[in-house]
PDB file of C-alpha atoms in Angstrom:
ATOM      1  CA  MET A  16       6.033  -9.896 -36.834  1.00 49.00           C
ATOM      2  CA  THR A  17       4.792  -7.322 -34.302  1.00 53.00           C
ATOM      3  CA  SER A  18       6.695  -4.146 -33.515  1.00 54.00           C
ATOM      4  CA  ILE A  19       8.212  -2.999 -30.232  1.00 60.00           C
ATOM      5  CA  ASP A  20       5.816  -0.050 -30.367  1.00 89.00           C
ATOM      6  CA  GLU A  21       2.774  -2.303 -30.143  1.00 92.00           C
ATOM      7  CA  HIS A  22       4.280  -4.122 -27.179  1.00 93.00           C
ATOM      8  CA  THR A  23       4.887  -0.789 -25.488  1.00 94.00           C
ATOM      9  CA  GLU A  24       1.413   0.537 -26.255  1.00 94.00           C
ATOM     10  CA  ARG A  25      -0.285  -2.497 -24.746  1.00 94.00           C
ATOM     11  CA  PHE A  26       1.934  -2.438 -21.658  1.00 96.00           C
ATOM     12  CA  VAL A  27       1.531   1.299 -21.020  1.00 94.00           C
ATOM     13  CA  HIS A  28      -2.232   0.939 -21.440  1.00 94.00           C
ATOM     14  CA  LEU A  29      -2.279  -1.526 -18.527  1.00 96.00           C
ATOM     15  CA  ARG A  30       0.573  -0.133 -16.447  1.00 96.00           C
ATOM     16  CA  PRO A  31      -1.473   1.482 -13.595  1.00 94.00           C
ATOM     17  CA  LEU A  32      -3.402  -1.777 -13.134  1.00 96.00           C
ATOM     18  CA  LEU A  33      -0.237  -3.909 -13.290  1.00 98.00           C
ATOM     19  CA  PHE A  34       1.559  -1.614 -10.856  1.00 97.00           C
ATOM     20  CA  THR A  35      -1.357  -1.863  -8.418  1.00 96.00           C
ATOM     21  CA  ILE A  36      -1.380  -5.667  -8.563  1.00 98.00           C
ATOM     22  CA  VAL A  37       2.342  -5.892  -7.859  1.00 98.00           C
ATOM     23  CA  TYR A  38       2.304  -3.207  -5.174  1.00 97.00           C
ATOM     24  CA  GLU A  39      -0.459  -5.000  -3.278  1.00 97.00           C
ATOM     25  CA  ILE A  40       1.419  -8.303  -3.507  1.00 97.00           C
ATOM     26  CA  LEU A  41       4.746  -6.801  -2.388  1.00 96.00           C
ATOM     27  CA  GLY A  42       3.801  -3.778  -0.282  1.00 94.00           C
ATOM     28  CA  SER A  43       6.648  -1.876  -1.940  1.00 93.00           C
ATOM     29  CA  ALA A  44       6.429   0.721  -4.704  1.00 94.00           C
ATOM     30  CA  THR A  45      10.164   0.518  -5.387  1.00 93.00           C
ATOM     31  CA  GLU A  46      10.092  -3.250  -5.830  1.00 94.00           C
ATOM     32  CA  ALA A  47       6.908  -2.941  -7.904  1.00 96.00           C
ATOM     33  CA  ASP A  48       8.733  -0.609 -10.312  1.00 95.00           C
ATOM     34  CA  ASP A  49      11.540  -3.146 -10.634  1.00 96.00           C
ATOM     35  CA  VAL A  50       9.094  -5.984 -11.284  1.00 97.00           C
ATOM     36  CA  LEU A  51       7.315  -4.001 -13.980  1.00 98.00           C
ATOM     37  CA  GLN A  52      10.602  -3.129 -15.673  1.00 97.00           C
ATOM     38  CA  ASP A  53      11.687  -6.773 -15.700  1.00 97.00           C
ATOM     39  CA  SER A  54       8.234  -7.897 -16.855  1.00 97.00           C
ATOM     40  CA  TYR A  55       8.233  -5.356 -19.669  1.00 97.00           C
ATOM     41  CA  LEU A  56      11.552  -6.690 -20.982  1.00 96.00           C
ATOM     42  CA  ARG A  57      10.101 -10.219 -20.918  1.00 96.00           C
ATOM     43  CA  TRP A  58       6.905  -8.968 -22.589  1.00 97.00           C
ATOM     44  CA  ARG A  59       8.881  -7.469 -25.476  1.00 94.00           C
ATOM     45  CA  ARG A  60      10.089 -10.955 -26.386  1.00 95.00           C
ATOM     46  CA  VAL A  61       6.544 -12.353 -26.618  1.00 95.00           C
ATOM     47  CA  ASP A  62       4.941 -13.029 -30.005  1.00 94.00           C
ATOM     48  CA  LEU A  63       1.729 -11.004 -29.732  1.00 93.00           C
ATOM     49  CA  THR A  64      -0.087 -13.229 -32.225  1.00 93.00           C
ATOM     50  CA  THR A  65      -0.074 -15.915 -29.510  1.00 95.00           C
ATOM     51  CA  VAL A  66      -1.640 -13.668 -26.844  1.00 95.00           C
ATOM     52  CA  ARG A  67      -5.433 -14.011 -26.651  1.00 94.00           C
ATOM     53  CA  ASP A  68      -6.016 -11.666 -23.688  1.00 96.00           C
ATOM     54  CA  THR A  69      -3.322  -9.059 -23.014  1.00 96.00           C
ATOM     55  CA  LYS A  70      -4.676  -8.071 -19.590  1.00 97.00           C
ATOM     56  CA  SER A  71      -4.785 -11.650 -18.342  1.00 97.00           C
ATOM     57  CA  TYR A  72      -1.392 -12.499 -19.835  1.00 97.00           C
ATOM     58  CA  LEU A  73       0.382  -9.491 -18.332  1.00 98.00           C
ATOM     59  CA  ALA A  74      -1.337  -9.879 -14.959  1.00 97.00           C
ATOM     60  CA  GLN A  75      -0.070 -13.446 -14.784  1.00 97.00           C
ATOM     61  CA  LEU A  76       3.407 -12.385 -15.900  1.00 98.00           C
ATOM     62  CA  VAL A  77       3.830  -9.664 -13.265  1.00 98.00           C
ATOM     63  CA  THR A  78       2.340 -11.902 -10.567  1.00 98.00           C
ATOM     64  CA  ARG A  79       4.945 -14.603 -11.226  1.00 97.00           C
ATOM     65  CA  GLN A  80       7.725 -12.027 -11.020  1.00 97.00           C
ATOM     66  CA  ALA A  81       6.254 -10.480  -7.858  1.00 97.00           C
ATOM     67  CA  LEU A  82       6.070 -13.884  -6.178  1.00 96.00           C
ATOM     68  CA  ASN A  83       9.736 -14.475  -6.978  1.00 94.00           C
ATOM     69  CA  VAL A  84      10.641 -11.167  -5.338  1.00 94.00           C
ATOM     70  CA  LEU A  85       8.406 -11.808  -2.313  1.00 90.00           C
ATOM     71  CA  ARG A  86       9.932 -15.208  -1.673  1.00 87.00           C
ATOM     72  CA  ALA A  87      13.463 -13.871  -2.091  1.00 85.00           C
ATOM     73  CA  SER A  88      12.838 -11.060   0.405  1.00 79.00           C
ATOM     74  CA  ALA A  89      11.217 -13.265   3.077  1.00 72.00           C
ATOM     75  CA  SER A  90      14.383 -13.669   5.139  1.00 65.00           C
ATOM     76  CA  ARG A  91      15.179  -9.942   4.920  1.00 66.00           C
ATOM     77  CA  ARG A  92      11.755  -9.081   6.286  1.00 62.00           C
ATOM     78  CA  GLU A  93      12.126 -11.586   9.118  1.00 62.00           C
ATOM     79  CA  GLU A  94      15.447 -10.001  10.139  1.00 61.00           C
ATOM     80  CA  TYR A  95      14.058  -6.472  10.001  1.00 58.00           C
ATOM     81  CA  VAL A  96      14.407  -4.573  13.307  1.00 55.00           C
ATOM     82  CA  GLY A  97      10.938  -3.507  14.467  1.00 59.00           C
ATOM     83  CA  PRO A  98       7.533  -4.034  12.814  1.00 71.00           C
ATOM     84  CA  TRP A  99       7.691  -4.437   9.049  1.00 78.00           C
ATOM     85  CA  LEU A 100       5.524  -1.691   7.565  1.00 87.00           C
ATOM     86  CA  PRO A 101       4.680  -1.519   3.867  1.00 91.00           C
ATOM     87  CA  GLU A 102       6.370   1.113   1.755  1.00 92.00           C
ATOM     88  CA  PRO A 103       4.035   4.136   1.598  1.00 92.00           C
ATOM     89  CA  LEU A 104       2.484   5.102  -1.707  1.00 91.00           C
ATOM     90  CA  LEU A 105       2.102   8.758  -2.679  1.00 87.00           C
ATOM     91  CA  LEU A 106      -0.908   8.991  -4.970  1.00 84.00           C
ATOM     92  CA  THR A 107      -1.842  11.468  -7.628  1.00 76.00           C
ATOM     93  CA  ASP A 108      -4.836  13.558  -6.584  1.00 62.00           C
ATOM     94  CA  GLY A 109      -8.127  11.718  -6.680  1.00 57.00           C
ATOM     95  CA  ASP A 110      -6.695   8.243  -7.282  1.00 56.00           C
ATOM     96  CA  ALA A 111      -8.875   5.444  -5.898  1.00 56.00           C
ATOM     97  CA  SER A 112     -11.273   7.817  -4.147  1.00 59.00           C
ATOM     98  CA  SER A 113     -14.278   6.629  -6.185  1.00 69.00           C
ATOM     99  CA  ASP A 114     -13.396   2.925  -6.005  1.00 82.00           C
ATOM    100  CA  VAL A 115     -14.313   1.519  -2.582  1.00 80.00           C
ATOM    101  CA  VAL A 116     -12.556  -1.820  -3.129  1.00 86.00           C
ATOM    102  CA  LEU A 117      -9.366  -0.189  -4.394  1.00 89.00           C
ATOM    103  CA  THR A 118      -9.371   2.376  -1.588  1.00 85.00           C
ATOM    104  CA  GLU A 119      -9.526  -0.367   1.035  1.00 86.00           C
ATOM    105  CA  SER A 120      -7.083  -2.695  -0.708  1.00 91.00           C
ATOM    106  CA  VAL A 121      -4.213  -0.170  -0.802  1.00 91.00           C
ATOM    107  CA  SER A 122      -4.817   1.210   2.689  1.00 88.00           C
ATOM    108  CA  MET A 123      -1.917   0.836   5.083  1.00 89.00           C
ATOM    109  CA  GLY A 124      -4.115  -1.200   7.434  1.00 87.00           C
ATOM    110  CA  MET A 125      -4.981  -3.726   4.727  1.00 91.00           C
ATOM    111  CA  LEU A 126      -1.382  -3.983   3.534  1.00 93.00           C
ATOM    112  CA  VAL A 127      -0.266  -4.712   7.103  1.00 90.00           C
ATOM    113  CA  VAL A 128      -2.776  -7.570   7.240  1.00 91.00           C
ATOM    114  CA  LEU A 129      -1.612  -8.889   3.859  1.00 94.00           C
ATOM    115  CA  GLU A 130       1.924  -9.065   5.258  1.00 90.00           C
ATOM    116  CA  SER A 131       0.707 -11.864   7.550  1.00 90.00           C
ATOM    117  CA  LEU A 132      -0.299 -14.086   4.605  1.00 94.00           C
ATOM    118  CA  THR A 133       1.983 -16.512   2.803  1.00 94.00           C
ATOM    119  CA  PRO A 134       3.198 -15.317  -0.625  1.00 95.00           C
ATOM    120  CA  ILE A 135       0.734 -17.576  -2.461  1.00 96.00           C
ATOM    121  CA  GLU A 136      -2.167 -16.584  -0.197  1.00 97.00           C
ATOM    122  CA  ARG A 137      -1.375 -12.925  -0.738  1.00 97.00           C
ATOM    123  CA  ALA A 138      -1.202 -13.223  -4.522  1.00 97.00           C
ATOM    124  CA  VAL A 139      -4.408 -15.267  -4.683  1.00 98.00           C
ATOM    125  CA  PHE A 140      -6.298 -12.859  -2.429  1.00 98.00           C
ATOM    126  CA  VAL A 141      -5.179  -9.816  -4.420  1.00 97.00           C
ATOM    127  CA  LEU A 142      -5.940 -11.330  -7.815  1.00 97.00           C
ATOM    128  CA  ARG A 143      -9.316 -12.790  -6.805  1.00 97.00           C
ATOM    129  CA  ASP A 144     -10.828 -10.509  -4.176  1.00 95.00           C
ATOM    130  CA  VAL A 145      -9.436  -7.206  -5.385  1.00 95.00           C
ATOM    131  CA  PHE A 146      -9.143  -7.629  -9.148  1.00 96.00           C
ATOM    132  CA  GLY A 147     -11.665 -10.388  -9.810  1.00 95.00           C
ATOM    133  CA  PHE A 148      -9.498 -12.644 -11.959  1.00 97.00           C
ATOM    134  CA  GLY A 149     -10.775 -16.148 -12.670  1.00 97.00           C
ATOM    135  CA  TYR A 150      -9.533 -19.133 -10.728  1.00 97.00           C
ATOM    136  CA  ASP A 151      -8.007 -20.622 -13.887  1.00 97.00           C
ATOM    137  CA  GLU A 152      -6.051 -17.411 -14.540  1.00 97.00           C
ATOM    138  CA  ILE A 153      -4.814 -17.351 -10.947  1.00 98.00           C
ATOM    139  CA  ALA A 154      -3.836 -21.025 -11.170  1.00 97.00           C
ATOM    140  CA  SER A 155      -1.694 -20.223 -14.206  1.00 96.00           C
ATOM    141  CA  ALA A 156      -0.104 -17.233 -12.476  1.00 97.00           C
ATOM    142  CA  THR A 157       0.755 -19.121  -9.284  1.00 96.00           C
ATOM    143  CA  GLY A 158       1.533 -22.572 -10.658  1.00 95.00           C
ATOM    144  CA  LYS A 159      -1.202 -24.168  -8.524  1.00 96.00           C
ATOM    145  CA  SER A 160      -4.193 -26.278  -9.508  1.00 97.00           C
ATOM    146  CA  VAL A 161      -7.608 -24.651  -9.757  1.00 97.00           C
ATOM    147  CA  ASP A 162      -8.802 -26.653  -6.733  1.00 97.00           C
ATOM    148  CA  ALA A 163      -5.773 -25.495  -4.719  1.00 97.00           C
ATOM    149  CA  VAL A 164      -6.475 -21.885  -5.695  1.00 98.00           C
ATOM    150  CA  HIS A 165     -10.092 -22.232  -4.493  1.00 97.00           C
ATOM    151  CA  GLN A 166      -8.877 -23.508  -1.119  1.00 98.00           C
ATOM    152  CA  THR A 167      -6.158 -20.861  -0.854  1.00 98.00           C
ATOM    153  CA  ALA A 168      -8.605 -18.073  -1.711  1.00 98.00           C
ATOM    154  CA  ARG A 169     -11.014 -19.235   0.985  1.00 97.00           C
ATOM    155  CA  ARG A 170      -8.236 -19.534   3.571  1.00 97.00           C
ATOM    156  CA  ALA A 171      -6.784 -16.114   2.722  1.00 97.00           C
ATOM    157  CA  ARG A 172     -10.214 -14.448   2.743  1.00 95.00           C
ATOM    158  CA  ASN A 173     -11.035 -15.865   6.174  1.00 95.00           C
ATOM    159  CA  HIS A 174      -7.666 -14.722   7.493  1.00 94.00           C
ATOM    160  CA  VAL A 175      -8.149 -11.183   6.208  1.00 93.00           C
ATOM    161  CA  GLN A 176     -11.735 -10.900   7.426  1.00 90.00           C
ATOM    162  CA  ALA A 177     -10.691 -12.036  10.903  1.00 89.00           C
ATOM    163  CA  ARG A 178      -8.046  -9.318  11.130  1.00 85.00           C
ATOM    164  CA  ARG A 179      -9.354  -6.417   9.097  1.00 81.00           C
ATOM    165  CA  LYS A 180     -12.553  -4.626   9.997  1.00 66.00           C
ATOM    166  CA  ARG A 181     -14.383  -3.303   6.979  1.00 57.00           C
ATOM    167  CA  TYR A 182     -15.214   0.369   7.166  1.00 50.00           C
ATOM    168  CA  ALA A 183     -16.964   2.574   4.623  1.00 53.00           C
ATOM    169  CA  PRO A 184     -14.407   5.074   3.309  1.00 54.00           C
ATOM    170  CA  VAL A 185     -14.787   8.600   4.646  1.00 53.00           C
ATOM    171  CA  ASP A 186     -15.415  11.208   1.982  1.00 62.00           C
ATOM    172  CA  THR A 187     -12.542  13.519   1.086  1.00 62.00           C
ATOM    173  CA  ALA A 188     -13.918  16.587   2.878  1.00 70.00           C
ATOM    174  CA  ARG A 189     -14.524  14.744   6.172  1.00 76.00           C
ATOM    175  CA  THR A 190     -11.146  13.036   5.980  1.00 75.00           C
ATOM    176  CA  ALA A 191      -9.408  16.372   5.453  1.00 75.00           C
ATOM    177  CA  ALA A 192     -11.374  17.888   8.334  1.00 84.00           C
ATOM    178  CA  VAL A 193     -10.337  15.114  10.759  1.00 86.00           C
ATOM    179  CA  THR A 194      -6.714  15.470   9.701  1.00 83.00           C
ATOM    180  CA  GLU A 195      -6.742  19.248  10.182  1.00 85.00           C
ATOM    181  CA  ARG A 196      -8.384  18.875  13.585  1.00 89.00           C
ATOM    182  CA  PHE A 197      -5.701  16.369  14.542  1.00 87.00           C
ATOM    183  CA  ILE A 198      -2.913  18.772  13.559  1.00 84.00           C
ATOM    184  CA  THR A 199      -4.531  21.653  15.425  1.00 86.00           C
ATOM    185  CA  ALA A 200      -5.082  19.627  18.590  1.00 87.00           C
ATOM    186  CA  ALA A 201      -1.603  18.091  18.539  1.00 83.00           C
ATOM    187  CA  THR A 202       0.232  21.348  17.898  1.00 79.00           C
ATOM    188  CA  THR A 203      -1.719  23.423  20.427  1.00 82.00           C
ATOM    189  CA  GLY A 204      -1.547  20.868  23.205  1.00 80.00           C
ATOM    190  CA  ASP A 205      -5.324  20.422  23.211  1.00 88.00           C
ATOM    191  CA  MET A 206      -5.368  16.963  24.778  1.00 88.00           C
ATOM    192  CA  GLU A 207      -9.143  16.886  25.065  1.00 91.00           C
ATOM    193  CA  GLY A 208      -9.498  17.694  21.385  1.00 91.00           C
ATOM    194  CA  LEU A 209      -6.790  15.194  20.459  1.00 90.00           C
ATOM    195  CA  LEU A 210      -8.348  12.382  22.477  1.00 92.00           C
ATOM    196  CA  SER A 211     -11.728  13.086  20.897  1.00 93.00           C
ATOM    197  CA  LEU A 212     -10.222  12.178  17.512  1.00 93.00           C
ATOM    198  CA  LEU A 213      -8.589   8.924  18.616  1.00 94.00           C
ATOM    199  CA  ALA A 214     -10.542   5.686  18.880  1.00 93.00           C
ATOM    200  CA  PRO A 215     -10.332   4.307  22.456  1.00 93.00           C
ATOM    201  CA  ASP A 216      -8.525   1.183  21.210  1.00 92.00           C
ATOM    202  CA  ILE A 217      -6.333   2.911  18.622  1.00 93.00           C
ATOM    203  CA  THR A 218      -3.117   1.118  17.714  1.00 90.00           C
ATOM    204  CA  TRP A 219      -0.110   3.183  16.708  1.00 90.00           C
ATOM    205  CA  THR A 220       2.767   1.361  15.001  1.00 89.00           C
ATOM    206  CA  THR A 221       6.165   2.766  14.159  1.00 85.00           C
ATOM    207  CA  GLY A 222       8.776   1.147  11.983  1.00 69.00           C
ATOM    208  CA  LYS A 223      12.509   0.620  12.018  1.00 63.00           C
ATOM    209  CA  VAL A 224      13.810   4.153  12.664  1.00 54.00           C
ATOM    210  CA  THR A 225      11.845   5.938  15.369  1.00 50.00           C
ATOM    211  CA  ALA A 226      12.128   8.542  18.098  1.00 49.00           C
ATOM    212  CA  LEU A 227       9.217   7.050  19.997  1.00 51.00           C
ATOM    213  CA  PRO A 228       9.906   4.922  23.093  1.00 49.00           C
ATOM    214  CA  GLU A 229       7.740   2.039  21.881  1.00 54.00           C
ATOM    215  CA  LEU A 230       7.197   0.502  18.455  1.00 77.00           C
ATOM    216  CA  VAL A 231       3.552  -0.421  19.077  1.00 83.00           C
ATOM    217  CA  MET A 232       1.225   1.525  21.362  1.00 87.00           C
ATOM    218  CA  VAL A 233      -2.424   0.820  22.143  1.00 91.00           C
ATOM    219  CA  GLY A 234      -5.023   3.121  23.663  1.00 93.00           C
ATOM    220  CA  ALA A 235      -6.049   6.718  23.050  1.00 92.00           C
ATOM    221  CA  GLU A 236      -4.479   8.212  26.174  1.00 90.00           C
ATOM    222  CA  ARG A 237      -1.058   6.633  25.645  1.00 90.00           C
ATOM    223  CA  VAL A 238      -0.989   7.389  21.928  1.00 90.00           C
ATOM    224  CA  GLY A 239      -2.312  10.914  22.418  1.00 89.00           C
ATOM    225  CA  ALA A 240       0.262  11.798  25.073  1.00 87.00           C
ATOM    226  CA  ILE A 241       3.191  10.575  22.991  1.00 84.00           C
ATOM    227  CA  LEU A 242       2.027  12.254  19.785  1.00 85.00           C
ATOM    228  CA  ALA A 243       1.377  15.543  21.558  1.00 85.00           C
ATOM    229  CA  ALA A 244       4.921  15.452  22.964  1.00 82.00           C
ATOM    230  CA  VAL A 245       6.364  14.744  19.516  1.00 80.00           C
ATOM    231  CA  PHE A 246       4.445  17.647  17.967  1.00 83.00           C
ATOM    232  CA  ARG A 247       5.518  20.008  20.765  1.00 82.00           C
ATOM    233  CA  TYR A 248       9.118  19.054  20.104  1.00 78.00           C
ATOM    234  CA  ALA A 249       8.672  19.683  16.370  1.00 79.00           C
ATOM    235  CA  GLN A 250       7.134  23.096  17.040  1.00 79.00           C
ATOM    236  CA  ARG A 251      10.298  24.222  18.798  1.00 82.00           C
ATOM    237  CA  ARG A 252      12.283  23.579  15.626  1.00 83.00           C
ATOM    238  CA  PRO A 253      11.648  26.342  13.052  1.00 83.00           C
ATOM    239  CA  GLN A 254      13.141  24.238  10.266  1.00 86.00           C
ATOM    240  CA  VAL A 255      10.328  21.676  10.638  1.00 85.00           C
ATOM    241  CA  ARG A 256       7.201  21.836   8.498  1.00 85.00           C
ATOM    242  CA  ILE A 257       4.257  19.444   8.192  1.00 83.00           C
ATOM    243  CA  GLU A 258       2.185  18.943   5.049  1.00 82.00           C
ATOM    244  CA  THR A 259      -0.925  16.876   4.359  1.00 82.00           C
ATOM    245  CA  VAL A 260      -0.555  14.384   1.510  1.00 83.00           C
ATOM    246  CA  ASN A 261      -2.661  11.651  -0.123  1.00 82.00           C
ATOM    247  CA  CYS A 262      -0.928   8.450   0.846  1.00 87.00           C
ATOM    248  CA  ASN A 263      -2.365   4.963   0.273  1.00 87.00           C
ATOM    249  CA  SER A 264      -5.787   6.558  -0.337  1.00 81.00           C
ATOM    250  CA  GLN A 265      -5.725   7.954   3.190  1.00 79.00           C
ATOM    251  CA  PRO A 266      -4.748  11.242   4.811  1.00 77.00           C
ATOM    252  CA  ALA A 267      -1.124  11.382   5.857  1.00 85.00           C
ATOM    253  CA  LEU A 268       1.220  13.935   7.377  1.00 87.00           C
ATOM    254  CA  ALA A 269       4.622  14.405   5.775  1.00 88.00           C
ATOM    255  CA  CYS A 270       7.174  15.906   8.165  1.00 88.00           C
ATOM    256  CA  TYR A 271      10.089  17.791   6.630  1.00 90.00           C
ATOM    257  CA  VAL A 272      13.270  19.087   8.263  1.00 89.00           C
ATOM    258  CA  ASP A 273      15.112  21.625   6.104  1.00 89.00           C
ATOM    259  CA  ASP A 274      13.104  20.410   3.094  1.00 85.00           C
ATOM    260  CA  LYS A 275      14.150  16.800   3.672  1.00 90.00           C
ATOM    261  CA  LEU A 276      11.374  14.295   4.322  1.00 91.00           C
ATOM    262  CA  GLU A 277      12.042  12.808   7.756  1.00 88.00           C
ATOM    263  CA  ALA A 278       8.809  11.043   8.675  1.00 89.00           C
ATOM    264  CA  LEU A 279       5.368  10.089   7.445  1.00 91.00           C
ATOM    265  CA  LEU A 280       2.312   9.591   9.642  1.00 89.00           C
ATOM    266  CA  VAL A 281      -0.479   7.591   7.982  1.00 88.00           C
ATOM    267  CA  PHE A 282      -3.976   7.277   9.431  1.00 86.00           C
ATOM    268  CA  ASP A 283      -6.895   4.873   9.207  1.00 83.00           C
ATOM    269  CA  ILE A 284     -10.067   6.895   9.825  1.00 82.00           C
ATOM    270  CA  ALA A 285     -13.580   5.580  10.454  1.00 79.00           C
ATOM    271  CA  ASP A 286     -16.598   7.436  11.813  1.00 81.00           C
ATOM    272  CA  ASP A 287     -14.460  10.573  12.242  1.00 85.00           C
ATOM    273  CA  LYS A 288     -12.035   8.686  14.501  1.00 88.00           C
ATOM    274  CA  ILE A 289      -8.435   7.649  13.907  1.00 90.00           C
ATOM    275  CA  ILE A 290      -8.517   3.891  14.458  1.00 88.00           C
ATOM    276  CA  ASN A 291      -4.941   3.059  13.431  1.00 88.00           C
ATOM    277  CA  GLY A 292      -1.807   5.100  12.936  1.00 90.00           C
ATOM    278  CA  TYR A 293       1.508   4.252  11.308  1.00 91.00           C
ATOM    279  CA  GLY A 294       4.761   6.187  11.663  1.00 89.00           C
ATOM    280  CA  ILE A 295       7.406   5.621   8.990  1.00 90.00           C
ATOM    281  CA  ARG A 296      10.916   7.065   9.308  1.00 87.00           C
ATOM    282  CA  ASN A 297      13.000   4.535   7.416  1.00 87.00           C
ATOM    283  CA  PRO A 298      14.720   6.669   4.729  1.00 89.00           C
ATOM    284  CA  ASP A 299      14.752   3.738   2.297  1.00 87.00           C
ATOM    285  CA  LYS A 300      10.954   3.543   2.436  1.00 89.00           C
ATOM    286  CA  LEU A 301      10.427   7.300   2.422  1.00 90.00           C
ATOM    287  CA  ALA A 302      12.416   7.557  -0.814  1.00 88.00           C
ATOM    288  CA  ALA A 303       9.462   6.036  -2.673  1.00 85.00           C
ATOM    289  CA  LEU A 304       7.429   9.171  -1.926  1.00 87.00           C
ATOM    290  CA  GLU A 305       9.477  11.198  -4.379  1.00 85.00           C
ATOM    291  CA  ILE A 306       7.252   9.946  -7.226  1.00 87.00           C
ATOM    292  CA  PRO A 307       3.428  10.266  -7.218  1.00 87.00           C
ATOM    293  CA  ARG A 308       1.843   7.045  -8.520  1.00 88.00           C
ATOM    294  CA  ALA A 309      -1.292   6.231 -10.460  1.00 88.00           C
ATOM    295  CA  ILE A 310      -3.220   3.126  -9.374  1.00 92.00           C
ATOM    296  CA  SER A 311      -6.241   1.432 -10.872  1.00 92.00           C
ATOM    297  CA  ARG A 312      -8.282  -1.758 -10.998  1.00 92.00           C
ATOM    298  CA  ALA A 313      -9.273  -1.049 -14.601  1.00 85.00           C
ATOM    299  CA  GLU A 314      -7.528  -0.591 -17.910  1.00 79.00           C
ATOM    300  CA  THR A 315      -6.510   2.907 -18.868  1.00 66.00           C
ATOM    301  CA  PRO A 316      -9.186   4.352 -21.193  1.00 55.00           C
ATOM    302  CA  THR A 317      -8.078   4.617 -24.783  1.00 49.00           C
ATOM    303  CA  ALA A 318      -7.700   8.210 -25.936  1.00 43.00           C
TER     304      ALA A 318
END
C-alpha cells in the first residue's frame, strides 16, 4: 500500500510540466489550476504499483480532464463579446527563455492560433509537437485510435503552420530594449519613433472590456495613432503607472490605476519589430496575474 506522501511527491515533481500541458490546451491559468487540483485528487486514489510511467500516466490524466473542461466551455467562448483572448500567464523570471519550443508554444500569438483548433486537435498538437509524447500515449489520453491521432496531428500541424509564422525568439536584452523604446515613444508622442517599432502589417487585438474604438486594428499607422492617444491619456492621470512584466515568455506592459491592475498589453516581437499586440482588460482574466507561474517541458530536477 503506497502512502499519500509518495503520491504527492510524484505529482509535485511533475507539476510545472502538467500545468504547462493543461494551460496550452485551455489557454487559461485559472482553469489549469482547477484541472490540476481535480487530477491530483484522482491521482491520490491510484494504486502506484500499477503505474509503469508516472509522467505518461499523469499527462494522460490531466489531458482527459482538460478536454472535458474545454468542451464544456465551448458555448461560453462562442457567446463571448469580442475576440476571445487567452488568459495571460505571469511567469517567474527566466522561465522558458532557454527553451525555444516552450517559448513559442506559450506565446500569446500561438495560443490565439490554438484557439482556432478543435479540442482534440489542440490536445494532440500540444502533446505531440510541444511535448513529444508518443502517438500511443496520445491515443490513450484522447480516446482515439493511433491512426486517428496520426491524422489529427498532421491536420493540426498544417493548420498551425498556415497561421503562425515561426520566428526565432529575441534575446532578453533586445526584447527589453524594444519594450523600453516603445514606452518612451508612446509616452513622449514620438510618432516617428513609435512607427519605427511597429511592423507595417501589425495586428492589434483587444478583448472584451476595452476603451479602444475597435477590437481588431491592422497597420502601423492606425495602431500607432491609437496607442499614442491612449498613452497620452494615461499620462494625464497621476494615479496611473506602467510596469514591464514577463508574460507568456514575452515582454508585456501592466497598467495600474491606484495600484489596481487595469490592463495588460502583450507583444509579439521579431527582428526588433512588434508584429502583434494584444490588449487585455477583462478583470476575470487579469486576476490570474496575481500568481507568478512556473512552466516547463521537462520534469523538475530531483534535489
